Short mmCIF file of C-alpha atoms in Angstrom, two decimals:
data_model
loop_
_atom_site.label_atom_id
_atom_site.label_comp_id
_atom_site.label_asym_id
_atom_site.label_seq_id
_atom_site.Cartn_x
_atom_site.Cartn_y
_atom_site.Cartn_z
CA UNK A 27 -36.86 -3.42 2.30
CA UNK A 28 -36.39 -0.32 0.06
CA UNK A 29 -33.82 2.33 1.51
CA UNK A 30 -33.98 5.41 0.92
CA UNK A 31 -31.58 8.43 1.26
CA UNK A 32 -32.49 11.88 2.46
CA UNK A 33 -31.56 14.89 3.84
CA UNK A 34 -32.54 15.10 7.99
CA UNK A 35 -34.36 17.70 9.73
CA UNK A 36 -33.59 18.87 13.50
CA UNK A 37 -36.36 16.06 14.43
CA UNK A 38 -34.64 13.51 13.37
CA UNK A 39 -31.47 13.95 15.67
CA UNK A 40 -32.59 11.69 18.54
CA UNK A 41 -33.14 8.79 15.98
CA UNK A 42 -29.79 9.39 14.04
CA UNK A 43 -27.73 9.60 17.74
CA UNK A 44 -29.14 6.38 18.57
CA UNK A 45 -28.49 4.56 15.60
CA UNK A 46 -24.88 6.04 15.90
CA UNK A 47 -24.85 4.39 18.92
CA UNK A 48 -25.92 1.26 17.72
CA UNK A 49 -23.18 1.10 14.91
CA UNK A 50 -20.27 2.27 16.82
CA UNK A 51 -20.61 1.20 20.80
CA UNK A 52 -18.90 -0.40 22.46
CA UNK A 53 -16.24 -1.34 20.02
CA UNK A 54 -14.94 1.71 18.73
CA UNK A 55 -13.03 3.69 21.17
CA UNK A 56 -12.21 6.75 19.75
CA UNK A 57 -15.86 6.86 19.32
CA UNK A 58 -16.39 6.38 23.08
CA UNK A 59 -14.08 9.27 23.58
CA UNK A 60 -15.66 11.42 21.53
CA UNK A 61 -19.53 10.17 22.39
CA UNK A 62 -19.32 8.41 25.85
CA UNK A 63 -20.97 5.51 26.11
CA UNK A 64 -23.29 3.69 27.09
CA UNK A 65 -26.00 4.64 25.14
CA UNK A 66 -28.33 5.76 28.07
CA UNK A 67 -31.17 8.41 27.81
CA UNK A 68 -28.92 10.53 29.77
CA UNK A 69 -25.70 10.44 27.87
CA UNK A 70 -27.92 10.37 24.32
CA UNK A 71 -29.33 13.58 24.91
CA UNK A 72 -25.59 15.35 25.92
CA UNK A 73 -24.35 13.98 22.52
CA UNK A 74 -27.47 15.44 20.64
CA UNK A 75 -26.97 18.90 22.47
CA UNK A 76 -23.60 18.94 21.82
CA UNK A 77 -24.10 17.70 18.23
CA UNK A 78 -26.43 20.76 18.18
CA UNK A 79 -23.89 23.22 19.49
CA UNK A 80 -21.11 22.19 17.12
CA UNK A 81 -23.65 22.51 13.87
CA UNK A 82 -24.97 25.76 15.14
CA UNK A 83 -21.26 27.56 14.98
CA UNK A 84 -20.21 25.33 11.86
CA UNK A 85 -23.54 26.67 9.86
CA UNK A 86 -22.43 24.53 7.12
CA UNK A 87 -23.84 21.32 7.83
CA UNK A 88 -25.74 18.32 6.52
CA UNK A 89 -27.34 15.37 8.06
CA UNK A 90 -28.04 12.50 5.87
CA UNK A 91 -30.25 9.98 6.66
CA UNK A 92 -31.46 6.18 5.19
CA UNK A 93 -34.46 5.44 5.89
CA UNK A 94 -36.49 2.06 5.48
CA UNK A 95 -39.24 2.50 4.19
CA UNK A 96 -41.08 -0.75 5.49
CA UNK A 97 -40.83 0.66 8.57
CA UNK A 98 -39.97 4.33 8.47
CA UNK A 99 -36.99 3.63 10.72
CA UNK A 100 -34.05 5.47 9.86
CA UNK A 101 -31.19 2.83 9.84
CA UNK A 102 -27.88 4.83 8.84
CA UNK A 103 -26.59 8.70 8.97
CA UNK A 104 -24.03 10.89 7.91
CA UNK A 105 -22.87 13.94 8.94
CA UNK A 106 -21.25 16.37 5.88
CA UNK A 107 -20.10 19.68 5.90
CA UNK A 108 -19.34 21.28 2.82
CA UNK A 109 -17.60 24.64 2.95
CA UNK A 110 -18.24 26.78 -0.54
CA UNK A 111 -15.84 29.44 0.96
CA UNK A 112 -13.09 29.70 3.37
CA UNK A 113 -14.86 28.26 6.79
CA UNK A 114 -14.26 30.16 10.53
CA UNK A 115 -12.54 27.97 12.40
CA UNK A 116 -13.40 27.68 16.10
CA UNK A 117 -10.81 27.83 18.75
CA UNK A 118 -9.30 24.67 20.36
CA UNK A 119 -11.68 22.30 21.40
CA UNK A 120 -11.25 21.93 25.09
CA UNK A 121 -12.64 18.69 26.10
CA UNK A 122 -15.08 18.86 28.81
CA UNK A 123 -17.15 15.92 28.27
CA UNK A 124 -15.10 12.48 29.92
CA UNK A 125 -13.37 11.78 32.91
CA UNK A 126 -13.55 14.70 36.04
CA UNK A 127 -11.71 18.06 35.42
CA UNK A 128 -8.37 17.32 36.56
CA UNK A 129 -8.38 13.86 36.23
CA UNK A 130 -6.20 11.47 34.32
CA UNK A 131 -8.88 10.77 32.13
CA UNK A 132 -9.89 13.97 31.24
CA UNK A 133 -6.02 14.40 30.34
CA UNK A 134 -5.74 11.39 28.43
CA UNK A 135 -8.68 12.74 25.90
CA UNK A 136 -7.48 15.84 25.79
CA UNK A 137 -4.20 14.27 24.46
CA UNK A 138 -5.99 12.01 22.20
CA UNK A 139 -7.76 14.79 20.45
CA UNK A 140 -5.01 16.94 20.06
CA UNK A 141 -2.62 14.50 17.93
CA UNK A 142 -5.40 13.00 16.19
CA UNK A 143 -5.76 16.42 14.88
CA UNK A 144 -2.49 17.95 15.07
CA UNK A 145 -1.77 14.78 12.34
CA UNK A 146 -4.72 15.36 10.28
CA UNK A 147 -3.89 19.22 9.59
CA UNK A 148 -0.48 18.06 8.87
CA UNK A 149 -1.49 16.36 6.09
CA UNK A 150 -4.81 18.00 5.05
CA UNK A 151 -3.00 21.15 2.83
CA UNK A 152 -4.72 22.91 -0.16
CA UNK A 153 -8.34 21.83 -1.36
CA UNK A 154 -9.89 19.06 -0.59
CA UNK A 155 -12.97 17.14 0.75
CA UNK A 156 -11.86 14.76 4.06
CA UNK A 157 -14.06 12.68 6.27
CA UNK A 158 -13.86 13.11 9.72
CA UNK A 159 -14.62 13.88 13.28
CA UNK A 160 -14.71 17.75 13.36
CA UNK A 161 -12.24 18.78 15.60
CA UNK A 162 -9.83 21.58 15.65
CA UNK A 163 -6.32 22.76 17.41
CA UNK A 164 -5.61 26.96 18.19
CA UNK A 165 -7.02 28.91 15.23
CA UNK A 166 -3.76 30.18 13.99
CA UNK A 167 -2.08 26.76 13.36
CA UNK A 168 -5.87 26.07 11.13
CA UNK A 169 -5.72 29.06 8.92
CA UNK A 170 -2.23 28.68 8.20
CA UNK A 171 -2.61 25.05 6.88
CA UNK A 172 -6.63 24.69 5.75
CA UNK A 173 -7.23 28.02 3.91
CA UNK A 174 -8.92 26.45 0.74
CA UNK A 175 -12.89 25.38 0.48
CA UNK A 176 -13.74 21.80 1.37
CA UNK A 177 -16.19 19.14 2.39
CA UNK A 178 -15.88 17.34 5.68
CA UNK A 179 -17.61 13.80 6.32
CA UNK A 180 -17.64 14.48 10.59
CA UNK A 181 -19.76 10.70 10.62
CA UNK A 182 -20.61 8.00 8.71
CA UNK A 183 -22.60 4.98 10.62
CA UNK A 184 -25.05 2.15 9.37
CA UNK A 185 -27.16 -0.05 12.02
CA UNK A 186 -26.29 -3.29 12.28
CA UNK A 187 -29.69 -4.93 11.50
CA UNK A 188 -28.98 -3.14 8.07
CA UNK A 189 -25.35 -3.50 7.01
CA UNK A 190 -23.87 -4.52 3.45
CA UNK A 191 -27.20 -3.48 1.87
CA UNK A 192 -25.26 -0.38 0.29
CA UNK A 193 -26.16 2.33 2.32
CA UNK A 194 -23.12 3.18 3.19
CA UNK A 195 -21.72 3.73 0.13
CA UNK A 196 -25.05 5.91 -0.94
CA UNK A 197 -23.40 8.17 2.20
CA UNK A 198 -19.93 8.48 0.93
CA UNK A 199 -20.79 9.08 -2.85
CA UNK A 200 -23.49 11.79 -1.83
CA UNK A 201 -20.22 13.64 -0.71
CA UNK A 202 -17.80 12.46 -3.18
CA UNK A 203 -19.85 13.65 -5.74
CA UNK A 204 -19.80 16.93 -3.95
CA UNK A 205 -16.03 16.80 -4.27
CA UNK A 206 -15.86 16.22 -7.58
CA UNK A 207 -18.12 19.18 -8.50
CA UNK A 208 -15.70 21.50 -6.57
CA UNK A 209 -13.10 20.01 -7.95
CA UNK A 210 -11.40 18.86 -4.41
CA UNK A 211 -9.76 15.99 -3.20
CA UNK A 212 -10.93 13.95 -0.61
CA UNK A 213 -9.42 12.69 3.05
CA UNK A 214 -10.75 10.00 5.15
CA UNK A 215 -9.64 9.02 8.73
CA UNK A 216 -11.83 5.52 8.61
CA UNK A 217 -12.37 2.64 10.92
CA UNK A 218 -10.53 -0.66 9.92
CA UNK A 219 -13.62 -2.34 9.74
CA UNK A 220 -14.91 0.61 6.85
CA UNK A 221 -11.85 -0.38 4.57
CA UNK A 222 -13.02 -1.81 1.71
CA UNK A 223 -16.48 0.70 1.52
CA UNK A 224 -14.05 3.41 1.21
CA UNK A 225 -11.19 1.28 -1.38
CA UNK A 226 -14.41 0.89 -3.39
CA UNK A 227 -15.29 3.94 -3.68
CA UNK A 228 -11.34 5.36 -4.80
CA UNK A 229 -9.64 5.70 -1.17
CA UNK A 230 -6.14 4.43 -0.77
CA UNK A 231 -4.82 4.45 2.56
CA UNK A 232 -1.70 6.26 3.43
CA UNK A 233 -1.38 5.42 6.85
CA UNK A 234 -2.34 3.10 9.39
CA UNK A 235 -2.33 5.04 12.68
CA UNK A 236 -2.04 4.05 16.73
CA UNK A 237 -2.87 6.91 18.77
CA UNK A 238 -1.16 6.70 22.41
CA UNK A 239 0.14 3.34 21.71
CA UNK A 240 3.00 3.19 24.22
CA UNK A 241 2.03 6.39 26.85
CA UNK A 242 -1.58 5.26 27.22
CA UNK A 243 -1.27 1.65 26.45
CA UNK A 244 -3.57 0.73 29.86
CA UNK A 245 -6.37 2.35 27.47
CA UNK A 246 -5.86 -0.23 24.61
CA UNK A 247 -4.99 0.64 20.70
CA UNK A 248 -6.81 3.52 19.08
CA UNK A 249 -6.15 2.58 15.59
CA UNK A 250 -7.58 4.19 12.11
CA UNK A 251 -6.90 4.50 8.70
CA UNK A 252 -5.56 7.84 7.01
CA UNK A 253 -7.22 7.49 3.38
CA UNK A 254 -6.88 9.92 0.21
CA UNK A 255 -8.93 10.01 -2.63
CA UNK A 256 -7.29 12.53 -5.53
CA UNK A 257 -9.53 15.43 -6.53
CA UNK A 258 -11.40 14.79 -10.42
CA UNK A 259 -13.74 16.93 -11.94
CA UNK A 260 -17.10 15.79 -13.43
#
């Protein structure tokens, strides 16, 4: 089954949010966090519109997509943003997608979000290209620590049906190779599972991390990998 990697259109969203789906539900739960779950018409179609909304103020994006060609399914995604210039940060992203306003759930994303975040600026200073879910803190506390160009990876997912066939290293080199002509280094906050796809492609992990371990433990471990790749040129 020849696979083939391309850039996506807008008409390819509702195919690429599914497939997310497939990859990442309901095992992941930052991902559920993030994209609620389960993958209903309903909720598919919020995550597209917001997915929409958040590309439409970046204005630096780029969907990837594989594609089979036996079929013309599209079987794995990406999601890069690659910033040429210093990029306009948003403000704080207020989370207004899980639990009820108010509620302890809507409080315990909130919280989530914010120090997965709050960690990744802490560490993300100067140049570079990270991978990532795009998510910011108060503008200020951005432009004082991310003022350089760089290349963001906001998703990386493969269907199952089509896993360890390589497509998901055609995704990350697409934007490592980006980083390498800019000269950046690269970031990566990846799944335990993704470990060795990113190792093998020059990612050494810094730090394991457990998000709301002991104040949200009811919610079970949120756990990811902090991975740097040093900046080369070509």
């Amino acid at each position: 089954m020849p696979l083939q990697l391309s850039i996506a259109d807008p008409s390819d969203l509702d195919a690429l949010t599914a497939c997310q789906f497939s990859a990442f539900y309901p095992h992941e739960a930052l991902h559920d966090i993030i994209w609620p779950g389960p993958p209903s018409p309903e909720n598919l179609a919020k995550c597209k519109a917001r997915q929409q909304a958040w590309m439409k103020v970046d204005g630096h994006t780029t969907y990837l997509k594989i594609t089979d060609t036996d079929t013309g399914a599209i079987v794995a995604g990406a999601k890069w943003c690659v910033y040429e210039e210093e990029p306009v940060r948003p403000e704080r992203l207020m989370v207004d997608w899980y639990g009820e306003e108010g509620s302890a759930e809507r409080a315990f994303a909130q919280e989530l979000l914010d120090e997965f975040h709050g960690r990744r600026v802490k560490r993300m200073k100067g140049p570079h290209c990270c991978m990532d879910a795009l998510l910011y803190l108060d503008n200020t506390t951005i432009l004082e620590l991310w003022t350089e160009r760089c290349a963001v990876l906001d998703l990386c997912f493969c269907s199952p049906t089509h896993q360890h066939q390589g497509v998901g290293t055609q995704l990350v080199q697409w934007g490592t190779r980006k980083a390498d002509e800019m000269g950046l280094q690269a970031f990566v906050e990846g799944t335990l599972t993704a470990r060795r796809l990113y190792e093998k492609n020059d990612f050494v992990v810094t730090e394991n991390v457990k998000l709301r371990e002991d104040t949200w433990a009811e919610k079970g471990r949120i756990e990811y990998l902090f991975m740097h790749r040093p900046a080369r040129t070509t």
